[in-house]
PDB file of C-alpha atoms in Angstrom:
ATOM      1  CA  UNK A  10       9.940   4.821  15.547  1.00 94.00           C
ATOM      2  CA  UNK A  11       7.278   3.678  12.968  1.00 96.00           C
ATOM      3  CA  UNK A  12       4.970   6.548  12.357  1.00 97.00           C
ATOM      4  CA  UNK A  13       1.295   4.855  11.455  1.00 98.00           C
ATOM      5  CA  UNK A  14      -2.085   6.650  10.490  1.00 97.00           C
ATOM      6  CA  UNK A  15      -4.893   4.709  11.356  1.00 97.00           C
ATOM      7  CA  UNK A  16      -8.357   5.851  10.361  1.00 94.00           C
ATOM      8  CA  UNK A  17     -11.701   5.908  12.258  1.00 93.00           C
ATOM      9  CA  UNK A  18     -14.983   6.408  11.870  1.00 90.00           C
ATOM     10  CA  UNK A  19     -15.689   4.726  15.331  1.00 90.00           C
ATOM     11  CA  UNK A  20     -17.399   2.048  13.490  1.00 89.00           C
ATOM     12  CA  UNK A  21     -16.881  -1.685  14.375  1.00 89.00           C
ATOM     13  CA  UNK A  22     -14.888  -2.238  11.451  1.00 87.00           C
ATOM     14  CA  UNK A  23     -12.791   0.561  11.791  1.00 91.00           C
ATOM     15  CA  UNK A  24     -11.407  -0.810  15.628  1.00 94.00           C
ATOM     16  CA  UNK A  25     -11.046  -4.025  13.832  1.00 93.00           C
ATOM     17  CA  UNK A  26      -8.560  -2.596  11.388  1.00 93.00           C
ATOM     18  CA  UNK A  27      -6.785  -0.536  14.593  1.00 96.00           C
ATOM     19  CA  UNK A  28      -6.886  -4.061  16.359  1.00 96.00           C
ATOM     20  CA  UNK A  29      -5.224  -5.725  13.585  1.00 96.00           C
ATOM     21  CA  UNK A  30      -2.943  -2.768  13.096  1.00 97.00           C
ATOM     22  CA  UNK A  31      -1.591  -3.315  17.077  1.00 97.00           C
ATOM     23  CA  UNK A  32      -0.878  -7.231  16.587  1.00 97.00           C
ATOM     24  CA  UNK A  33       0.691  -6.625  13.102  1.00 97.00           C
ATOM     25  CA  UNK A  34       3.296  -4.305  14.567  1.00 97.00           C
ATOM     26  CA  UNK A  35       3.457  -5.739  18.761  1.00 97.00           C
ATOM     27  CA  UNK A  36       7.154  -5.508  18.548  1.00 96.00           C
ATOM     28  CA  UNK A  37       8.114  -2.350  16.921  1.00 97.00           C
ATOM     29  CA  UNK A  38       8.137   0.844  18.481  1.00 98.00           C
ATOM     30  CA  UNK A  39       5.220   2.350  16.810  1.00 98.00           C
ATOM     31  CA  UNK A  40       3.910   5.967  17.054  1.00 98.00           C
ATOM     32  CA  UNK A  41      -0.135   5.465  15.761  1.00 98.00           C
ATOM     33  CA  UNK A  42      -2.419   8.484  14.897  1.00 98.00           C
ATOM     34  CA  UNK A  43      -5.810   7.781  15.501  1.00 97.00           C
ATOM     35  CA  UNK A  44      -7.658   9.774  12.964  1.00 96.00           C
ATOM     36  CA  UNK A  45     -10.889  10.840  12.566  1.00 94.00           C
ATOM     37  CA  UNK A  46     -12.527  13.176   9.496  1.00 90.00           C
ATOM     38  CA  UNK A  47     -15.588  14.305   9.515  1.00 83.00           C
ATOM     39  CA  UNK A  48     -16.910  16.457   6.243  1.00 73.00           C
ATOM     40  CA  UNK A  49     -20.101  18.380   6.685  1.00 62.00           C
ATOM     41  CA  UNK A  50     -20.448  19.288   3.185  1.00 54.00           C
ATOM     42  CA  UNK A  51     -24.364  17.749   2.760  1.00 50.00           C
ATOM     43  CA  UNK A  52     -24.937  20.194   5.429  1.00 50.00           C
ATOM     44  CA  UNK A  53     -24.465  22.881   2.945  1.00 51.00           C
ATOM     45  CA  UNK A  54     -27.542  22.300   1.450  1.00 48.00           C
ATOM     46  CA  UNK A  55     -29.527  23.629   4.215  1.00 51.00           C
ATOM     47  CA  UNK A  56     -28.560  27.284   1.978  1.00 54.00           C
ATOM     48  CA  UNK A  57     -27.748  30.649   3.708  1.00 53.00           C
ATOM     49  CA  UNK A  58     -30.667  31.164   5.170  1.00 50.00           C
ATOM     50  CA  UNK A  59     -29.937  28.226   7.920  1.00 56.00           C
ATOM     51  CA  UNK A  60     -26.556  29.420   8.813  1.00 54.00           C
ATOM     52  CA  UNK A  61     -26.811  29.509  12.304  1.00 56.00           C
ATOM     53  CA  UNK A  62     -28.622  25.998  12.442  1.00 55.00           C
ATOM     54  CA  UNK A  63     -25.889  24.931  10.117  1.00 54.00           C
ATOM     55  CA  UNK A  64     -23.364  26.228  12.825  1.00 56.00           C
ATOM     56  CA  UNK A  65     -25.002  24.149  15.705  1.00 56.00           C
ATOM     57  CA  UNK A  66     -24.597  21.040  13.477  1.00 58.00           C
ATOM     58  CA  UNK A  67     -21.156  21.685  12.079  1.00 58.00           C
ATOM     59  CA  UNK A  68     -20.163  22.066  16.162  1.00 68.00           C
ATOM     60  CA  UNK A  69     -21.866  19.264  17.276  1.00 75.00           C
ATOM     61  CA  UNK A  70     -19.966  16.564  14.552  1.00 78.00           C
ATOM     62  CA  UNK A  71     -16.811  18.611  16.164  1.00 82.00           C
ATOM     63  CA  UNK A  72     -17.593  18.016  19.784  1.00 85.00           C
ATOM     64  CA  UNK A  73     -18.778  14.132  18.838  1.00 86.00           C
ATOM     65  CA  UNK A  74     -15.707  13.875  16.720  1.00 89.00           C
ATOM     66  CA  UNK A  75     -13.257  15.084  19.677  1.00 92.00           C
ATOM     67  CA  UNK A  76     -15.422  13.096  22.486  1.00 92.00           C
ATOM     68  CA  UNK A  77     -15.334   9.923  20.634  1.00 93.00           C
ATOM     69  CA  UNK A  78     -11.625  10.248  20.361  1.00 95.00           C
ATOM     70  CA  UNK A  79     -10.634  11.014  23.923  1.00 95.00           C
ATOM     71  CA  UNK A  80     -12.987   7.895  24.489  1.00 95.00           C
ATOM     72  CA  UNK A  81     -10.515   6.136  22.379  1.00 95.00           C
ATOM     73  CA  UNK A  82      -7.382   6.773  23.901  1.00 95.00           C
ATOM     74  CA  UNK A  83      -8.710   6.536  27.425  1.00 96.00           C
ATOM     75  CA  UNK A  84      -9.221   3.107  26.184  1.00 96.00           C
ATOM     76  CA  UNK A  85      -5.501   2.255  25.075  1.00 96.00           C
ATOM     77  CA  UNK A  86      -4.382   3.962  28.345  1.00 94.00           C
ATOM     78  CA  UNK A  87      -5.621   1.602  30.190  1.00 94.00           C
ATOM     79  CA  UNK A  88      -5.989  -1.637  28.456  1.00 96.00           C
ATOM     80  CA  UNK A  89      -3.017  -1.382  25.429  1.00 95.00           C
ATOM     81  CA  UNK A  90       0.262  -2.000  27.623  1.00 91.00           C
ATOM     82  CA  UNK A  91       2.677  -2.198  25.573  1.00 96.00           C
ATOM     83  CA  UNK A  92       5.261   0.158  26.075  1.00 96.00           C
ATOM     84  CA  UNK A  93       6.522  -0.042  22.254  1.00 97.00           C
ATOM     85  CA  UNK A  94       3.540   2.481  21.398  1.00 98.00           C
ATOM     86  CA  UNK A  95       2.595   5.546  21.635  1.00 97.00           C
ATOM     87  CA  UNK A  96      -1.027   7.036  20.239  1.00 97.00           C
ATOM     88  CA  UNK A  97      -1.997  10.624  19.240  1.00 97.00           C
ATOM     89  CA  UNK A  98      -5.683  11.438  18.265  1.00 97.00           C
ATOM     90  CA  UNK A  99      -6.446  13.388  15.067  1.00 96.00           C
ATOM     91  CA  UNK A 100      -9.770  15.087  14.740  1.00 94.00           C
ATOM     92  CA  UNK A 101      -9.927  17.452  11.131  1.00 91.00           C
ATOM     93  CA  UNK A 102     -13.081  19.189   9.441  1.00 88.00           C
ATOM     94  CA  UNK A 103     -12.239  17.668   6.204  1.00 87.00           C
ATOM     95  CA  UNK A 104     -12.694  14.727   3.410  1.00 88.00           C
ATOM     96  CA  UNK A 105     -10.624  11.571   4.460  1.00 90.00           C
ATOM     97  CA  UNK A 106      -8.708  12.214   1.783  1.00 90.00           C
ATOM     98  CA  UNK A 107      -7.574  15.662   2.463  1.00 91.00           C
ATOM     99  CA  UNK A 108      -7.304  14.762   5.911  1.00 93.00           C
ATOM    100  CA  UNK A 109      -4.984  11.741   5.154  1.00 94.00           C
ATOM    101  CA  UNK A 110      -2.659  14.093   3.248  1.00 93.00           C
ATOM    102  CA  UNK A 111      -2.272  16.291   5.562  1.00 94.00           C
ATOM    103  CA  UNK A 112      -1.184  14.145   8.347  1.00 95.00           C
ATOM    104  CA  UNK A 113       1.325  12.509   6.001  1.00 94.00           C
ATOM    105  CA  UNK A 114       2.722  15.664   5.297  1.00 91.00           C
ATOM    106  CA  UNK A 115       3.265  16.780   8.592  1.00 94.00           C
ATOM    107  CA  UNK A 116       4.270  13.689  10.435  1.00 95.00           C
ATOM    108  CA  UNK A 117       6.882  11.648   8.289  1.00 93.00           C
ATOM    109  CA  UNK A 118       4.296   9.451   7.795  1.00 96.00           C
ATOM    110  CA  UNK A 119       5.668   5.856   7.190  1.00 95.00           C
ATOM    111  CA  UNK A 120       2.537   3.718   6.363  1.00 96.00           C
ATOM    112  CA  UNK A 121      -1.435   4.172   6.474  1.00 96.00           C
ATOM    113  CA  UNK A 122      -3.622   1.586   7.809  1.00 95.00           C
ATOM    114  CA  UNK A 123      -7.435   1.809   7.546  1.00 91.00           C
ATOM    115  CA  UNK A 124     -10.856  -0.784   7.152  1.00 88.00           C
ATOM    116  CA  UNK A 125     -12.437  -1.245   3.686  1.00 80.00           C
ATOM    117  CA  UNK A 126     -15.835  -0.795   5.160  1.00 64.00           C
ATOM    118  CA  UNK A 127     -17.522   1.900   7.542  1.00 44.00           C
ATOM    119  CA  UNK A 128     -20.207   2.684   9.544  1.00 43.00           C
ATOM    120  CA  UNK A 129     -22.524   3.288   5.658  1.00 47.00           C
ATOM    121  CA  UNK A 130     -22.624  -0.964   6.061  1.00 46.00           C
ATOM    122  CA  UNK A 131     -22.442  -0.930   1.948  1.00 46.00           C
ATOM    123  CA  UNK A 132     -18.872  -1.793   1.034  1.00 46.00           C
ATOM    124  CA  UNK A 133     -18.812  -1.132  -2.508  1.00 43.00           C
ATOM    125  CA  UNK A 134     -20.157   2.833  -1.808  1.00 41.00           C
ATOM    126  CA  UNK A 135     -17.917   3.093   1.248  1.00 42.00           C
ATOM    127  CA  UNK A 136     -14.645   2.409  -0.826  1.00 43.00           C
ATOM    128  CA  UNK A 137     -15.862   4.352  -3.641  1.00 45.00           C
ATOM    129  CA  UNK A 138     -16.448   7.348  -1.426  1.00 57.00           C
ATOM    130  CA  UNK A 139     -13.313   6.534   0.763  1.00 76.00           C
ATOM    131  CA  UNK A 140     -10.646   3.929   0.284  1.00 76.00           C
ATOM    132  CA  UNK A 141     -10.347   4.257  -2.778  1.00 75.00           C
ATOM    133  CA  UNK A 142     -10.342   7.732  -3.149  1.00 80.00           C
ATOM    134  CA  UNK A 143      -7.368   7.622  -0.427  1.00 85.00           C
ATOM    135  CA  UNK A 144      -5.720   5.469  -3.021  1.00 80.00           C
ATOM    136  CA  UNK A 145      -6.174   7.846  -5.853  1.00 79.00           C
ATOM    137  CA  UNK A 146      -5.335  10.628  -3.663  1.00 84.00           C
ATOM    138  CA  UNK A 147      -2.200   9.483  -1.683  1.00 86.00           C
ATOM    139  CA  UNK A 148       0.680   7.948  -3.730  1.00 84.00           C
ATOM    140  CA  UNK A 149       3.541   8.596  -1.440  1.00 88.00           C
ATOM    141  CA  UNK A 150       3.009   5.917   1.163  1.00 92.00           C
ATOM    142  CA  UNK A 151       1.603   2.472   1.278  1.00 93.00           C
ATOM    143  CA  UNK A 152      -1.671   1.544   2.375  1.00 92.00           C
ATOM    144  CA  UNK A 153      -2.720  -1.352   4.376  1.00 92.00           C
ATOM    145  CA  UNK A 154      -6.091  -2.249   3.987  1.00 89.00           C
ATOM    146  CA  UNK A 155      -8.217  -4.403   6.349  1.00 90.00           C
ATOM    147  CA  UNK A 156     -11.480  -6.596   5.041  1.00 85.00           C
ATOM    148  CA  UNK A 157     -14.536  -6.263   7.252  1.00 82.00           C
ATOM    149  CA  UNK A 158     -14.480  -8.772  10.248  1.00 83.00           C
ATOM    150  CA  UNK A 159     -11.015 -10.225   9.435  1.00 86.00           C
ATOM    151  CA  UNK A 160      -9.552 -12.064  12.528  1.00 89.00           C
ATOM    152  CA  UNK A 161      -6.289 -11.572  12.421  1.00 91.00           C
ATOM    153  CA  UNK A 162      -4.063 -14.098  14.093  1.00 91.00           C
ATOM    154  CA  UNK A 163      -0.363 -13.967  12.869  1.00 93.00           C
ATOM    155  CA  UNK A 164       1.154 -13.632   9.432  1.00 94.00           C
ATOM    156  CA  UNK A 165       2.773 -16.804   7.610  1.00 93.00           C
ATOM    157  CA  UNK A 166       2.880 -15.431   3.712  1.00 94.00           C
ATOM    158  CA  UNK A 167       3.105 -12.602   1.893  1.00 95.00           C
ATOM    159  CA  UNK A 168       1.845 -12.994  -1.324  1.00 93.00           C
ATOM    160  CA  UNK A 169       3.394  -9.948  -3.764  1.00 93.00           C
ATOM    161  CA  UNK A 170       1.404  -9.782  -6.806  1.00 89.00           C
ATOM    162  CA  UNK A 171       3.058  -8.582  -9.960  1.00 89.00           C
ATOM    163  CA  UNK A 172       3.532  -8.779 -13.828  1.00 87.00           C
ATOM    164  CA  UNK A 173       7.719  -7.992 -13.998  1.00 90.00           C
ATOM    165  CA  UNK A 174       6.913  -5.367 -16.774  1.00 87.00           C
ATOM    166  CA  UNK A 175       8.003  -2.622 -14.372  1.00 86.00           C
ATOM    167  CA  UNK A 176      11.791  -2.350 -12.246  1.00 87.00           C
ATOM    168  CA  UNK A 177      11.913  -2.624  -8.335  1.00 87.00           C
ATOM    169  CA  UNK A 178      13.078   0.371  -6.521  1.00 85.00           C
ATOM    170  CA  UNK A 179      15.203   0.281  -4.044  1.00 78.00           C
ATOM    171  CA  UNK A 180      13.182   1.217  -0.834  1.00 86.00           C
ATOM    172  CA  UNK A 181       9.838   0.053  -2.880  1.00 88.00           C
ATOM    173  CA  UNK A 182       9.508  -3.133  -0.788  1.00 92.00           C
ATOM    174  CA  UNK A 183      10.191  -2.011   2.589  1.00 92.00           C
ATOM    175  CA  UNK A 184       7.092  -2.737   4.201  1.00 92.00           C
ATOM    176  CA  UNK A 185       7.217  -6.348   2.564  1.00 94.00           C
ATOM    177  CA  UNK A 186      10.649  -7.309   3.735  1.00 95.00           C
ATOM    178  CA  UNK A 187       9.693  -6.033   7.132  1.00 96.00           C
ATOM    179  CA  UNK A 188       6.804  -8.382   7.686  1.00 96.00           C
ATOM    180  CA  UNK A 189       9.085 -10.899   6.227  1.00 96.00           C
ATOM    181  CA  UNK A 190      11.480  -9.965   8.967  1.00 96.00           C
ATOM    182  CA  UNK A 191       9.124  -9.209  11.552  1.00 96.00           C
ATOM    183  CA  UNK A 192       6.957 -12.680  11.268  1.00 96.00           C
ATOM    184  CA  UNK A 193       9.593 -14.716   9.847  1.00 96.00           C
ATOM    185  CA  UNK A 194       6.693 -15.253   6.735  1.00 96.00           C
ATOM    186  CA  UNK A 195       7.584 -16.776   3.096  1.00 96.00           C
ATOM    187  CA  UNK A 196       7.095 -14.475   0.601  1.00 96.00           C
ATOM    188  CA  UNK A 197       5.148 -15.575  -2.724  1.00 95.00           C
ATOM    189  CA  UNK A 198       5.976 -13.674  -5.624  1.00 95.00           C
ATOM    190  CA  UNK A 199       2.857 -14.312  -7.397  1.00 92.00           C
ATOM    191  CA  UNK A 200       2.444 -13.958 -11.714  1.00 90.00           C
ATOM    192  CA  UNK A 201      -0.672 -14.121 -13.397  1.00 85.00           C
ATOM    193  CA  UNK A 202      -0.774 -14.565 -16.842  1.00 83.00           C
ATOM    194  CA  UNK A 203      -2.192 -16.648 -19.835  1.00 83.00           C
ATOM    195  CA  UNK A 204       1.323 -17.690 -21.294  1.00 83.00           C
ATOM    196  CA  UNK A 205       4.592 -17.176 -18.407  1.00 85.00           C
ATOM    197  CA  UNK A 206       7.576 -16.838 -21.259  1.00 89.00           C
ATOM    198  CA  UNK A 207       9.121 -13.892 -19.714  1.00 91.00           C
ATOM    199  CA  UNK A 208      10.678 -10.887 -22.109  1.00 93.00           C
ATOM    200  CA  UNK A 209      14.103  -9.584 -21.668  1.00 95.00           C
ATOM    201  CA  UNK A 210      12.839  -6.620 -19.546  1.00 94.00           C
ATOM    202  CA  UNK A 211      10.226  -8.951 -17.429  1.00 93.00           C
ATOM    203  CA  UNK A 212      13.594 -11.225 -16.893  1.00 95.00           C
ATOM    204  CA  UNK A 213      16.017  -8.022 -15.702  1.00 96.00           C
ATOM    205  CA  UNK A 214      12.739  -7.182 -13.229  1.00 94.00           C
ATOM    206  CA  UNK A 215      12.845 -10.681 -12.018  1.00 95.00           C
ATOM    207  CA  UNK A 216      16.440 -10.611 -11.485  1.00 95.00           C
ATOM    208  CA  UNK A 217      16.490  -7.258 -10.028  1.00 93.00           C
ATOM    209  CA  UNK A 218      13.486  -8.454  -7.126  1.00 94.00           C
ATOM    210  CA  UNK A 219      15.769 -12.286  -6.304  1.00 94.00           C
ATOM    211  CA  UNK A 220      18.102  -9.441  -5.234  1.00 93.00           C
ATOM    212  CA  UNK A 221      15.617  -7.635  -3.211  1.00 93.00           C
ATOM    213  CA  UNK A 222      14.511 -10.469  -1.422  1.00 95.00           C
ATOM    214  CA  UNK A 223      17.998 -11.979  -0.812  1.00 94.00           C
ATOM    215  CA  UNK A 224      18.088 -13.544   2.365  1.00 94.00           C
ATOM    216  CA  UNK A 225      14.495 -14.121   3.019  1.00 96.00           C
ATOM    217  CA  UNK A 226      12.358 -16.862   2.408  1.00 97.00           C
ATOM    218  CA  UNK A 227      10.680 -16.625  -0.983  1.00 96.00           C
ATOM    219  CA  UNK A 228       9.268 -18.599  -3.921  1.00 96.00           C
ATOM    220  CA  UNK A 229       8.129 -17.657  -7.483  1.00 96.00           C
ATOM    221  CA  UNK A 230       4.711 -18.806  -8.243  1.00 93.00           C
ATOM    222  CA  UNK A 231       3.046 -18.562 -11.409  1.00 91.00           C
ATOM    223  CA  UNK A 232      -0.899 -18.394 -11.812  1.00 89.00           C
ATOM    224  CA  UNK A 233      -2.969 -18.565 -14.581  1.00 87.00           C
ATOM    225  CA  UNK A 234      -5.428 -16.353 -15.988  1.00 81.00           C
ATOM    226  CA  UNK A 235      -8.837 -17.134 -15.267  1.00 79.00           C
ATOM    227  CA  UNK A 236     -11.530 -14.682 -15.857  1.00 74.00           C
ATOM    228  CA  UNK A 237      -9.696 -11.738 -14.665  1.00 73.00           C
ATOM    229  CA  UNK A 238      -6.399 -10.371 -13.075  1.00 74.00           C
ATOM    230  CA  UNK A 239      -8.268  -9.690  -9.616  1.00 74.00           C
ATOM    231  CA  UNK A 240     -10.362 -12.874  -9.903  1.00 76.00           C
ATOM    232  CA  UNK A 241      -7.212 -15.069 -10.445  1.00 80.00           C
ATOM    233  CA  UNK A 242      -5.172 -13.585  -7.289  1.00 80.00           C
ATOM    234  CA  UNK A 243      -8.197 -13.762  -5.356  1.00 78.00           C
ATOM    235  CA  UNK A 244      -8.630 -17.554  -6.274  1.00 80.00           C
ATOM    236  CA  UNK A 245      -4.836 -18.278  -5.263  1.00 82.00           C
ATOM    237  CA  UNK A 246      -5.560 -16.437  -2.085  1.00 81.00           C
ATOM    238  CA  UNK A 247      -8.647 -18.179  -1.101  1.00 76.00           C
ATOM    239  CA  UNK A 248      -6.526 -21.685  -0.383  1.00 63.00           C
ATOM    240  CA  UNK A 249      -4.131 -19.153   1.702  1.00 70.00           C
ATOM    241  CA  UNK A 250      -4.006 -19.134   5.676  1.00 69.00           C
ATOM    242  CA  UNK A 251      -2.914 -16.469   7.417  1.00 78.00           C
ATOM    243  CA  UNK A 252      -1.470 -14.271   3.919  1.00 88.00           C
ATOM    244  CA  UNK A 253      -1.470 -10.890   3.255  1.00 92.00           C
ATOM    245  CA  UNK A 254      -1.464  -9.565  -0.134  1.00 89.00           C
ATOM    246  CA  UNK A 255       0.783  -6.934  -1.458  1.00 89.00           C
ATOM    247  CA  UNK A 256       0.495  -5.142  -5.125  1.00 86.00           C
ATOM    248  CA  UNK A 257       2.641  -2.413  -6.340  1.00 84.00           C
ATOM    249  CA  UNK A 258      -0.070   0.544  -7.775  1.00 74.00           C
ATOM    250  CA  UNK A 259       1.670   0.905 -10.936  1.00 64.00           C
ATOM    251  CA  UNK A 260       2.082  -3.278 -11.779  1.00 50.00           C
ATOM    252  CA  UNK A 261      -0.865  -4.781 -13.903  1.00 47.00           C
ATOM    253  CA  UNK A 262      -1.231  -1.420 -16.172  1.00 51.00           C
ATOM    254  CA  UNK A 263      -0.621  -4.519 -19.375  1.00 46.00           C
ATOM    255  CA  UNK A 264      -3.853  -5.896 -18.361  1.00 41.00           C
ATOM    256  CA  UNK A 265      -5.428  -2.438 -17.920  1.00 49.00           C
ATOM    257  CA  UNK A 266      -4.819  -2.106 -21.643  1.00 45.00           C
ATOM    258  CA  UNK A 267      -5.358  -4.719 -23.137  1.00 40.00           C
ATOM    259  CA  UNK A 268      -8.487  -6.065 -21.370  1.00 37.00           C
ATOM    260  CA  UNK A 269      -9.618  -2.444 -19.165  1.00 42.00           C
ATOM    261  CA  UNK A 270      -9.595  -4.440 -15.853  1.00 44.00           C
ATOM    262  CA  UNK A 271      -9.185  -1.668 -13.160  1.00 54.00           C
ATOM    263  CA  UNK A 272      -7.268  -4.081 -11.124  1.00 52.00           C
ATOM    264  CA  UNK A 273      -6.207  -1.856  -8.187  1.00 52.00           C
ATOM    265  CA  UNK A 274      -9.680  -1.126  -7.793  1.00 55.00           C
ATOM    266  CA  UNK A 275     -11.507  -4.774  -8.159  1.00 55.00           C
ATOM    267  CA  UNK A 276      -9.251  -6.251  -5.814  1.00 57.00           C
ATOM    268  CA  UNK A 277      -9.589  -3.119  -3.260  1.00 54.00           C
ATOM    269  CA  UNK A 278     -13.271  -4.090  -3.546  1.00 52.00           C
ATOM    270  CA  UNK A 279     -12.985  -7.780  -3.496  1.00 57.00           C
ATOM    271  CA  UNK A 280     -10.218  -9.170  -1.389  1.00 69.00           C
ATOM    272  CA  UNK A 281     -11.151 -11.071   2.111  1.00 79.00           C
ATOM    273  CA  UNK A 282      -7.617 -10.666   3.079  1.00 84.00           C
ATOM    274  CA  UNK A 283      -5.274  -7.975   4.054  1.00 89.00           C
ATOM    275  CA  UNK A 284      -3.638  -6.150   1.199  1.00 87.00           C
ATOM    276  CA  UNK A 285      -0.750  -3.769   1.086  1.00 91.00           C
ATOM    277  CA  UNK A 286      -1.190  -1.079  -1.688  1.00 87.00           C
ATOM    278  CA  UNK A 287       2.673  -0.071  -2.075  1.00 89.00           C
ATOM    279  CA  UNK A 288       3.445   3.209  -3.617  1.00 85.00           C
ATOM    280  CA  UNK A 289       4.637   3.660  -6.963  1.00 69.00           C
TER     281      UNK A 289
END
């Protein structure tokens, strides 16, 4: 069984990305955790003197926390029939990220799947504060993001993102072959660069992923570099239907060098599509 986080903040967004996270996976037995964190830390500056307001406060985010949950999986009792999954709620006094770990740690965690904007409406100060601290913070699994307001409807191509400049593990590309599997998608092996005359090492890499992807549908596809890195893919993606992007968080560091494009980060930010974050 598929062991999923999927984080909440009960905001609109947040049951979009738990919506999306139900079609993605209809016909695999799926265990989801519906998480919520809640960190009363700004509370703190109320000083010792409030401690016993602070108390009321800290217990009322608890009992909100716990209601809105229960409210949650009254929901998928009644309306989510499909007997594939199964959902456990998750309330912690803690950062996301802490949180996150945690429930990894304990639960065989095979994949996290969260929105890339909350409740705060701002998307660039949400993800700072939250998605992409969850990136910094856990390397172990991947991360499925979903945009704000993205409509999911079925999944025709994965488009993998990378440079060649570092080897393919084994069990690296799980999740990708999966979908593959699962929605009978083409995979595009996307390469952005200014000049595409592979090294020896780039070549081996190249070699090394044909024999990942033997047996599914795939194509190599080489981009050009316009602007930057995270500009580029999300140009290529923009003519997409139905895609979801998938990046390996150690590929691109070249172009973190030579040009200091946090490319991770810009296209965590920027991308109006789906986008797999696979560990490194």
């Amino acid at each position: 069984m598929k062991k999923i986080v999927l984080t909440t903040d009960f905001s609109e967004n947040s049951w979009n990305a738990i919506f999306t996270a139900l079609k993605i996976y209809a016909d695999v037995d799926c265990h989801f955790f519906l998480l919520h964190a809640y960190e009363p830390s700004t509370l703190n500056l109320l000083g010792t003197k409030s401690q016993q307001r602070l108390g009321v406060i800290y217990d009322s985010l608890s009992k909100h926390s716990e209601q809105e949950l229960e409210e949650m999986f009254k929901y998928f009792e009644i309306n989510h029939k499909n007997p594939k999954h199964k959902f456990t709620t998750i309330s912690k006094s803690e950062t996301l990220e802490e949180a996150v770990k945690e429930i990894v740690s304990q639960n065989d965690v095979d994949i996290l799947m969260m929105g890339t904007q909350g409740a705060t409406g701002a998307k660039e100060v949400f993800l700072g504060s939250n998605t992409v601290k969850v990136l910094k913070t856990i390397k172990n699994i991947p991360i499925f993001a979903i945009p704000s307001g993205f409509n999911f409807q079925k999944v025709r191509t994965i488009i993998f993102a990378t440079d060649f400049t570092k080897p393919f593990n084994k069990n690296e590309l799980n999740q990708i072959t999966e979908l593959a599997n699962l929605w009978k998608a083409q995979i595009e092996i996307v390469h952005v660069a200014i000049e595409f005359n592979l090294n020896d090492t780039q070549n081996t890499n190249k070699a090394i992923l044909k024999e990942r992807f033997a047996g599914l549908d795939y194509q190599f596809k080489n981009v050009p570099f316009e602007i930057s890195i995270s500009h580029s893919i999300d140009a290529y993606v923009g003519n997409k239907d139905s895609c979801i992007l998938s990046i390996i968080r150690h590929q691109h560091t070249f172009w973190e060098k030579i040009i200091g494009e946090a490319v991770i980060k810009k296209i965590a930010f920027h991308s109006n599509i789906p986008v797999i974050f696979l560990p490194q």
